[in-house]
Tab-separated table of C-alpha atoms in Angstrom:
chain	number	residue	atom	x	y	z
P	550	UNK	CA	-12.113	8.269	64.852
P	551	UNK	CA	-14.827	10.427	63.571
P	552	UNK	CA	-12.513	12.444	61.932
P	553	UNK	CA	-11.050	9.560	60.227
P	554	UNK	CA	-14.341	8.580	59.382
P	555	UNK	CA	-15.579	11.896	57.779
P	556	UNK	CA	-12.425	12.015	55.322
P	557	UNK	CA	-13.208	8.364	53.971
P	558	UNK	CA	-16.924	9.278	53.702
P	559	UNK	CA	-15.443	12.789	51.907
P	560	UNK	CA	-12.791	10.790	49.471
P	561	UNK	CA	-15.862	7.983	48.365
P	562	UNK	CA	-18.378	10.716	47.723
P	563	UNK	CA	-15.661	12.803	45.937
P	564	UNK	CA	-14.469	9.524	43.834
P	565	UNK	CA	-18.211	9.193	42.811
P	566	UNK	CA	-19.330	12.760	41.737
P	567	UNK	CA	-16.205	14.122	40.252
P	568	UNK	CA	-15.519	14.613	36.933
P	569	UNK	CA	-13.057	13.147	34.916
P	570	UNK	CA	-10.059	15.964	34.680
P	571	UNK	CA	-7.480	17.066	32.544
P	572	UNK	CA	-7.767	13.782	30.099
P	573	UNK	CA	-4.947	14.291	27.530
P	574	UNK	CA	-6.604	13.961	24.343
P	575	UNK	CA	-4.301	13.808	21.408
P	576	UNK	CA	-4.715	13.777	17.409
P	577	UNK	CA	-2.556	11.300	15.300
P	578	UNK	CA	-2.375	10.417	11.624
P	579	UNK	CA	-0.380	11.088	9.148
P	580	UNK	CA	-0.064	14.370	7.353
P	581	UNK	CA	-2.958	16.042	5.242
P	582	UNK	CA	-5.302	13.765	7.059
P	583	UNK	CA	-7.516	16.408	8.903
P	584	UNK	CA	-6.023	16.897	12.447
P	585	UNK	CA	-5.924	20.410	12.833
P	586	UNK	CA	-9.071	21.260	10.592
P	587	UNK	CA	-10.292	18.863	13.237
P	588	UNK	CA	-9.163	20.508	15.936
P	589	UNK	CA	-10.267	23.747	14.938
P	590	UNK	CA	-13.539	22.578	15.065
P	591	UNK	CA	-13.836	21.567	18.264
P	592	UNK	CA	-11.912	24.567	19.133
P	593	UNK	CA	-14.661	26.727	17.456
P	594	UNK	CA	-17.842	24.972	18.574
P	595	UNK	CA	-16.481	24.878	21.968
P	596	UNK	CA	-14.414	27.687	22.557
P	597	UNK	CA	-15.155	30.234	19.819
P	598	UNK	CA	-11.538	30.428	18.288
P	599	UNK	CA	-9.048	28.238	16.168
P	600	UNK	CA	-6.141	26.417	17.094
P	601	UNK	CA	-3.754	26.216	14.548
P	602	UNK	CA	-3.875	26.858	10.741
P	603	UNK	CA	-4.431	24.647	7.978
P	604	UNK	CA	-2.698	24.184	4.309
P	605	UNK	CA	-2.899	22.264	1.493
P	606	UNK	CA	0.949	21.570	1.442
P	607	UNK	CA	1.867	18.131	4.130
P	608	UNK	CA	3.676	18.936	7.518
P	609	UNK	CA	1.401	22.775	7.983
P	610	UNK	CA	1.327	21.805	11.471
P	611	UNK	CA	5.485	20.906	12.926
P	612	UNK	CA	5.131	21.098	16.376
P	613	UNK	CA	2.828	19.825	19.095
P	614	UNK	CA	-0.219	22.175	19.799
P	615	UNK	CA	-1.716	22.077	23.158
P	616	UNK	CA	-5.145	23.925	23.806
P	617	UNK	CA	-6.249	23.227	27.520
P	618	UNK	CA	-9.722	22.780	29.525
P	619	UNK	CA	-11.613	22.299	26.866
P	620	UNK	CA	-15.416	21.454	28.200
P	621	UNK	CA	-17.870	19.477	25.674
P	622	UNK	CA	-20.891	18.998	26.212
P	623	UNK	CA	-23.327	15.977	24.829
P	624	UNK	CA	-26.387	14.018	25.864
P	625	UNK	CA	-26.820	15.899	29.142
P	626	UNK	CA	-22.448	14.285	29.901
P	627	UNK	CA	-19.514	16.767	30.250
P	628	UNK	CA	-16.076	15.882	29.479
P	629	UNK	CA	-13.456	18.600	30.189
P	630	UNK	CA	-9.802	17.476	28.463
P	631	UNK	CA	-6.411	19.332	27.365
P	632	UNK	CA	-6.886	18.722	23.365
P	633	UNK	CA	-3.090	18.234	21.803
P	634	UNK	CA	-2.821	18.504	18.061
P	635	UNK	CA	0.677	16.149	16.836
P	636	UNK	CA	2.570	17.099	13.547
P	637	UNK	CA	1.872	14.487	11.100
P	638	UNK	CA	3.918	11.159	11.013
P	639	UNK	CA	5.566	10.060	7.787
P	640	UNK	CA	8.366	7.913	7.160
P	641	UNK	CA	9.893	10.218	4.583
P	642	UNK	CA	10.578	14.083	4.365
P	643	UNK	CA	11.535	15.420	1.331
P	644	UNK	CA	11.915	19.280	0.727
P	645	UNK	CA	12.024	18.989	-3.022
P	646	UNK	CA	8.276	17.913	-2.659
P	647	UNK	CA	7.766	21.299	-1.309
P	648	UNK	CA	9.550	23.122	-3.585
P	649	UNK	CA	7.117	21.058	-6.175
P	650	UNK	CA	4.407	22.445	-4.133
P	651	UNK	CA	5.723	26.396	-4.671
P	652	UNK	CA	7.819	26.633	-2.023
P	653	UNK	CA	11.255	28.187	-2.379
P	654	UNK	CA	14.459	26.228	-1.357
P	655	UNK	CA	15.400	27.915	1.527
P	656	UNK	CA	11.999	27.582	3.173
P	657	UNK	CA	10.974	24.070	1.538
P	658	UNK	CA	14.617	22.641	3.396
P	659	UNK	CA	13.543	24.859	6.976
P	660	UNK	CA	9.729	23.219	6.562
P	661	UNK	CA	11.713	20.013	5.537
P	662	UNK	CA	14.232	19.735	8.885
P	663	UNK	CA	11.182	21.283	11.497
P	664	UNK	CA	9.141	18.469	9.926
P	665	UNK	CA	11.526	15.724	10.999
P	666	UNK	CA	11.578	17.050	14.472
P	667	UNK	CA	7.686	16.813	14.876
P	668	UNK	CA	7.300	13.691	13.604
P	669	UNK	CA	10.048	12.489	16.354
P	670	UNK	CA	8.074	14.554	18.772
P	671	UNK	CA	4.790	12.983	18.359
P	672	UNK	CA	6.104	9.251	18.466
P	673	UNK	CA	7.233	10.698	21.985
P	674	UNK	CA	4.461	12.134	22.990
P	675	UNK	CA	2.270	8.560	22.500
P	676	UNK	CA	2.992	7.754	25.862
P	677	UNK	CA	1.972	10.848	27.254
P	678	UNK	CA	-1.681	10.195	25.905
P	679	UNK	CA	-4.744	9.106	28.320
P	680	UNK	CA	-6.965	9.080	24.627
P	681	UNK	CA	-6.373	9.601	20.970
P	682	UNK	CA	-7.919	10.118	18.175
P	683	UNK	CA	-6.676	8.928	14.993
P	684	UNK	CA	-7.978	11.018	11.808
P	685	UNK	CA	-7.439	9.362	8.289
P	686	UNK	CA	-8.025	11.161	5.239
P	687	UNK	CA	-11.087	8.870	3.886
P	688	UNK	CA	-10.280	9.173	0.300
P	689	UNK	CA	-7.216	7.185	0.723
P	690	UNK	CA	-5.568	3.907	1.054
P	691	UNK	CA	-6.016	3.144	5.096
P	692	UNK	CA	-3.427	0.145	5.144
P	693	UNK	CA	-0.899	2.211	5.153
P	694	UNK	CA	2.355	0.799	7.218
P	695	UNK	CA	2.472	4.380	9.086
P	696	UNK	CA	-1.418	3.888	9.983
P	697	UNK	CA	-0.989	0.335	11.136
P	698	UNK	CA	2.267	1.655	13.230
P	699	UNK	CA	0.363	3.967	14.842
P	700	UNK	CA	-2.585	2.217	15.800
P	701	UNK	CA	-0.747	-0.761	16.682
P	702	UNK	CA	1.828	1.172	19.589
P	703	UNK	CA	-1.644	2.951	21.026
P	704	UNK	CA	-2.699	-0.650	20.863
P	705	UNK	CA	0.602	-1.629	22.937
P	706	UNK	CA	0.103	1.215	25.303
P	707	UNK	CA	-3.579	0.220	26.187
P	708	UNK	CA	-4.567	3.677	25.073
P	709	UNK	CA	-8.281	4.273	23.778
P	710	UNK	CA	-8.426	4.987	20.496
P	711	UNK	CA	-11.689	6.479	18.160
P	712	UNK	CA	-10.263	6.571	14.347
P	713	UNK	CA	-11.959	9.469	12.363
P	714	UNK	CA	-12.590	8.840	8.384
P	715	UNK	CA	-12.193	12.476	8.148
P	716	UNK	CA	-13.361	14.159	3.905
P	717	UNK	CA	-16.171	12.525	3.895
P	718	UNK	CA	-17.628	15.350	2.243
P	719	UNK	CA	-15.399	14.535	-0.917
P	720	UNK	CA	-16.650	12.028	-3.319
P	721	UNK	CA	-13.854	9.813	-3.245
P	722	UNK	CA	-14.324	9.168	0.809
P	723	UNK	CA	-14.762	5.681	1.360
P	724	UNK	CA	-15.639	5.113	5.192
P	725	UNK	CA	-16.880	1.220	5.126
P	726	UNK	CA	-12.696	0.868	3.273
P	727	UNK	CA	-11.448	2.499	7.281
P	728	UNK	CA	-14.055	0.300	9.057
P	729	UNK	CA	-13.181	-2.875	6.843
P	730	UNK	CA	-9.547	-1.878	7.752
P	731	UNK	CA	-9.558	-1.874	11.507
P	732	UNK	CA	-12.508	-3.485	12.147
P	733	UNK	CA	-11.851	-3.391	16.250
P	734	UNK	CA	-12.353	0.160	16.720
P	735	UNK	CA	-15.132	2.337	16.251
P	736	UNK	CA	-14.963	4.462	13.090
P	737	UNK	CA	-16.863	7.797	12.456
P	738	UNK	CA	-17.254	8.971	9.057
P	739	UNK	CA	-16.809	12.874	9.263
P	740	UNK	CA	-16.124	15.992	7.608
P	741	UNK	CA	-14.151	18.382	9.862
P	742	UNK	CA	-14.118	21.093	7.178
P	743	UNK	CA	-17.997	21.427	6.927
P	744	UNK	CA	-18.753	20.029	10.123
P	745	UNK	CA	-21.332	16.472	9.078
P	746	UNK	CA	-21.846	14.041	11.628
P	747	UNK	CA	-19.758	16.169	13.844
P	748	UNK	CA	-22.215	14.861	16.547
P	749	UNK	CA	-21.562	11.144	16.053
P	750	UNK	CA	-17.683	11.860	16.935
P	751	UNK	CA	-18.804	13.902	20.003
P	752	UNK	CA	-20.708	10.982	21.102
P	753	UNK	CA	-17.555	8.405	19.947
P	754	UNK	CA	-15.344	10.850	22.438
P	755	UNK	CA	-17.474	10.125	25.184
P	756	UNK	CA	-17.160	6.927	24.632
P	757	UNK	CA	-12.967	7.198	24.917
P	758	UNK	CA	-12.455	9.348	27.067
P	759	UNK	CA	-15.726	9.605	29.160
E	178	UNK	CA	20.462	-1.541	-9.616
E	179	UNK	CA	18.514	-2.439	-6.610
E	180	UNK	CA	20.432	-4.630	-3.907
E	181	UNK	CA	18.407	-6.360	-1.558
E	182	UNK	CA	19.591	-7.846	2.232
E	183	UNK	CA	18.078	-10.354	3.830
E	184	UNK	CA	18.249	-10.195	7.477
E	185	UNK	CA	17.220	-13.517	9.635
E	186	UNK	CA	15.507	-13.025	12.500
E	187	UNK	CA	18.283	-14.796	14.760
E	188	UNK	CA	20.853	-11.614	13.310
E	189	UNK	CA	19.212	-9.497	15.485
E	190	UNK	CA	17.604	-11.640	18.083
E	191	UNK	CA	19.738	-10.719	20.852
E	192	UNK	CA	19.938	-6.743	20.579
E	193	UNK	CA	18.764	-4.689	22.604
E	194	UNK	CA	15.705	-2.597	20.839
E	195	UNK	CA	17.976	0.498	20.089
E	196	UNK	CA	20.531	-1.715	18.550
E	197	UNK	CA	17.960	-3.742	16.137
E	198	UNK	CA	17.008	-0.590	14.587
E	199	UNK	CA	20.421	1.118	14.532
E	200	UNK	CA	21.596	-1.872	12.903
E	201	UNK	CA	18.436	-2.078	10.172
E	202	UNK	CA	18.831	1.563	9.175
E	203	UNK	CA	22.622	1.335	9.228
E	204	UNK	CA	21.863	-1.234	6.163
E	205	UNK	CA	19.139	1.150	4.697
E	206	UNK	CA	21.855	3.951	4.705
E	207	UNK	CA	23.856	2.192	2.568
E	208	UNK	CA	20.964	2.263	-0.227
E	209	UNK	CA	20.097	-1.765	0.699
E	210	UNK	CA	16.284	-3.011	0.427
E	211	UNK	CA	16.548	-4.626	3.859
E	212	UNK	CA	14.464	-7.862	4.228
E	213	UNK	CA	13.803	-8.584	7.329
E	214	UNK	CA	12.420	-12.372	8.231
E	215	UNK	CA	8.800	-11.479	10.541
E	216	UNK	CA	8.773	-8.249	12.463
E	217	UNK	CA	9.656	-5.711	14.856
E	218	UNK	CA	7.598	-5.049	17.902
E	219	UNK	CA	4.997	-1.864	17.482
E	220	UNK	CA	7.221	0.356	19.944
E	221	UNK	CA	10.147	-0.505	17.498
E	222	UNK	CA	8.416	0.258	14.462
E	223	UNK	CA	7.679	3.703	15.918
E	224	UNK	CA	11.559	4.121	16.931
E	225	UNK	CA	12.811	2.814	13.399
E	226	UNK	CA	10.547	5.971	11.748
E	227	UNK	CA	11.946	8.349	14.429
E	228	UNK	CA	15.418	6.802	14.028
E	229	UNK	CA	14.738	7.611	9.908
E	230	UNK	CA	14.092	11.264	11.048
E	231	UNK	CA	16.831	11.866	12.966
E	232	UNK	CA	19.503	10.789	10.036
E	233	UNK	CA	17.589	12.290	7.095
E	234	UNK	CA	20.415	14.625	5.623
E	235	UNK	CA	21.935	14.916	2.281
E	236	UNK	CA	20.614	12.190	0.191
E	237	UNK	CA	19.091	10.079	2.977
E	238	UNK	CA	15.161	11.575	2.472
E	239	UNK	CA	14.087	8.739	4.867
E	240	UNK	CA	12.321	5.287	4.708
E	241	UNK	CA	9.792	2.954	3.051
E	242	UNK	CA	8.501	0.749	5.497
E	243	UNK	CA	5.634	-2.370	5.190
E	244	UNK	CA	5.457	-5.499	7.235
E	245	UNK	CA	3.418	-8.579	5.313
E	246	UNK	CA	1.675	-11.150	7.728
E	247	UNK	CA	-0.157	-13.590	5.886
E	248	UNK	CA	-0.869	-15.637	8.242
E	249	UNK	CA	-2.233	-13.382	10.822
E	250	UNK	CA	-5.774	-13.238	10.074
E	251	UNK	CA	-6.399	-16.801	9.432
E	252	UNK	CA	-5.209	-18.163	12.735
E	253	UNK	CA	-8.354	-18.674	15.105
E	254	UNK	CA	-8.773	-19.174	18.493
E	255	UNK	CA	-6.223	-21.341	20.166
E	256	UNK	CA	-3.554	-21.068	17.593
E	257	UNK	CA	-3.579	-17.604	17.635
E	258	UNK	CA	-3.283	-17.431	21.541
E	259	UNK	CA	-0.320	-20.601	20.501
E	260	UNK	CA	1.144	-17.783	18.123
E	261	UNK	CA	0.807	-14.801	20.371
E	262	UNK	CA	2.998	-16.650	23.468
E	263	UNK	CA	5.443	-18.200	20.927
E	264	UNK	CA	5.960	-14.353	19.282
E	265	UNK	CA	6.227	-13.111	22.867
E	266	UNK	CA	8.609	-15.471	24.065
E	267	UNK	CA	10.542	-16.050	20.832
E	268	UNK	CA	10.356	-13.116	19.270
E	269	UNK	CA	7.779	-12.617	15.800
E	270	UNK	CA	9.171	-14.943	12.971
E	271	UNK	CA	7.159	-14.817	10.953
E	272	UNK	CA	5.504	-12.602	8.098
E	273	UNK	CA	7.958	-10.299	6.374
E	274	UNK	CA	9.372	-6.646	6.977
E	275	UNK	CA	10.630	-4.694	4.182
E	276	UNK	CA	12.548	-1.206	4.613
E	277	UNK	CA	13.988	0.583	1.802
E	278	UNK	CA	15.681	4.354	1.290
E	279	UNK	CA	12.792	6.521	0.391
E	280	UNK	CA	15.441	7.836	-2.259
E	281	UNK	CA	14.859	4.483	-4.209
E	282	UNK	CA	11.904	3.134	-3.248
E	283	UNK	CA	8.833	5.168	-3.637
E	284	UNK	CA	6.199	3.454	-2.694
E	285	UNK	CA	5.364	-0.394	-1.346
E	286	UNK	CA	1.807	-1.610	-2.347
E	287	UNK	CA	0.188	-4.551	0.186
E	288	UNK	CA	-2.625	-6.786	-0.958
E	289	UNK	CA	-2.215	-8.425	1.601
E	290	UNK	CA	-0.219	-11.210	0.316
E	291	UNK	CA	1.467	-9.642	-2.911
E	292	UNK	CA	3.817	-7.211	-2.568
E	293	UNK	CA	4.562	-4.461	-5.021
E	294	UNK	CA	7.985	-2.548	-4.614
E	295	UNK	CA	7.773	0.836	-6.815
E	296	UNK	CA	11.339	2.331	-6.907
E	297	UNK	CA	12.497	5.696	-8.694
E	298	UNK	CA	14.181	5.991	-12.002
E	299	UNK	CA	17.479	5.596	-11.303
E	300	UNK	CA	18.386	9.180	-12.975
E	301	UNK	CA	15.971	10.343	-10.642
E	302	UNK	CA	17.706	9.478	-6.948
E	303	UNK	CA	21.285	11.238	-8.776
E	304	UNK	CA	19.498	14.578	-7.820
């Protein structure tokens, strides 16, 4: 009886103190929005090191990047989660736009097929998501029908979402056009690239994933 | 010349998710504006952009998707619980979903209630 006793005591106490673990925190959009300069900037302020690398020319990142345990810290909170970085999702791939970019045809058509696979892989991986956050390239047109998609299946799944009006460094970045365009989430106006308000969003990912 | 194909909502009523979009991009394939009467449900949208992926080969570069749903933000209260159950039960009538081939369409403008349909120059989509 007393044993029984001590292990309930033991499971409440542990269910009050511990910290939320491994909280799968993913990064959607669609391409050249942000999501890996993003990530690498949580990567570097928290870890010290990059994730993934970054290009001008759409679909830079193609498969799903995973970088585990990392531990944030903000307002005297910790929140320790397995940050995954998605390929961008578009509802067109077409390798002659590389090759318009510089690209030569061989590697504009291999860029253009590994593309299609990541986009399939990160409409799979929705469901594997405890939190997302959904970075928009603030200098363009939100109500896009891939944008809307996307928020509305994290809507279906129930999954917390913080959208990101990420280039707000660049004069065209219009952050009250994002929050006009989904006006039931919370939208943070940032630049990943230079780092400003980077400490707003830390606070909004507390609030998702907390 | 652009063909359009309108597609009532009873059409593809009674298929099962995978088969609605099979049967939506089957039309798209064959270089068809596909006009769908109201919508798909979100986790269908997100399969009809992965189904797109899958097929893109040879001149099939993908899709142009938007979904138009005027009516959406002016219902209030208990019409738009009314709405919700009917869309739930029913299926979502109303509202509009247009899907093109990315090879002809290149872009679809919302505002909200106006459409605009940009498509390439037909020499263009010979490439």
């Amino acid at each position: 009886m007393i044993n029984i006793l001590k292990s309930f005591i033991s499971k409440v106490l542990n269910n009050l103190f511990k910290k939320k673990k491994n909280v799968r925190l993913g990064l959607y959009g669609p391409p050249n929005g942000g999501k890996t300069t993003l990530a690498n900037r949580i990567c570097k302020d928290w870890l010290g090191e990059d994730m993934g690398d970054v290009s001008n020319i759409a679909h830079e990142t193609r498969e799903i990047q995973i970088k585990e345990q990392i531990s944030i810290k903000s307002k005297g909170k910790e929140l320790d989660f397995n940050l995954v970085d998605t390929p961008g999702i578009a509802t067109k791939i077409d390798y002659e736009e590389f090759v318009k970019a510089g690209m030569k045809e061989k590697k504009a058509k291999q860029r253009a097929k590994e593309a299609t696979k990541g986009i399939i892989d990160s409409i799979k991986w929705l469901d594997e998501m405890d939190a997302v956050i959904i970075v928009l390239d603030g200098t363009k047109d939100p109500y896009t029908q891939v944008n809307i998609t996307i928020v509305g299946n994290l809507q279906a799944r129930n999954i917390p979402v913080l959208i990101v009006a990420n280039k707000s460094d660049l004069k065209k970045s219009d952050v009250k056009k994002v929050q006009a365009a989904y006006p039931q989430y919370s939208v943070i106006g940032i630049s990943a690239k230079y780092g400003n308000n980077i400490d707003k969003f830390y606070e909004g990912l507390f609030a998702i994933a907390g | 010349m652009v063909t359009f194909q309108f597609v009532p909502y009873h059409e593809i009523e009674d298929l099962g998710s995978a088969r609605r979009v099979k049967r939506l991009i089957d039309i798209v394939k064959q270089n068809k504006i596909v006009l769908l009467q109201g919508r798909l449900k979100e986790e269908e949208e997100a399969d009809l952009i992965a189904i797109a992926m899958e097929e893109i080969k040879g001149k099939f570069k993908g899709i142009e998707l938007a979904v138009i749903n005027p009516e959406e933000k002016s219902k209030e209260g208990l019409k738009r619980l009314r709405s919700n159950f009917y869309n739930l039960v029913l299926g979502d009538r109303q509202g509009l979903t247009i899907i093109g081939p990315a090879s002809i369409v290149k872009d679809i403008k919302k505002d909200p209630t106006k459409i605009e349909l940009l498509t390439k120059e037909a020499r263009n989509r010979r490439k």
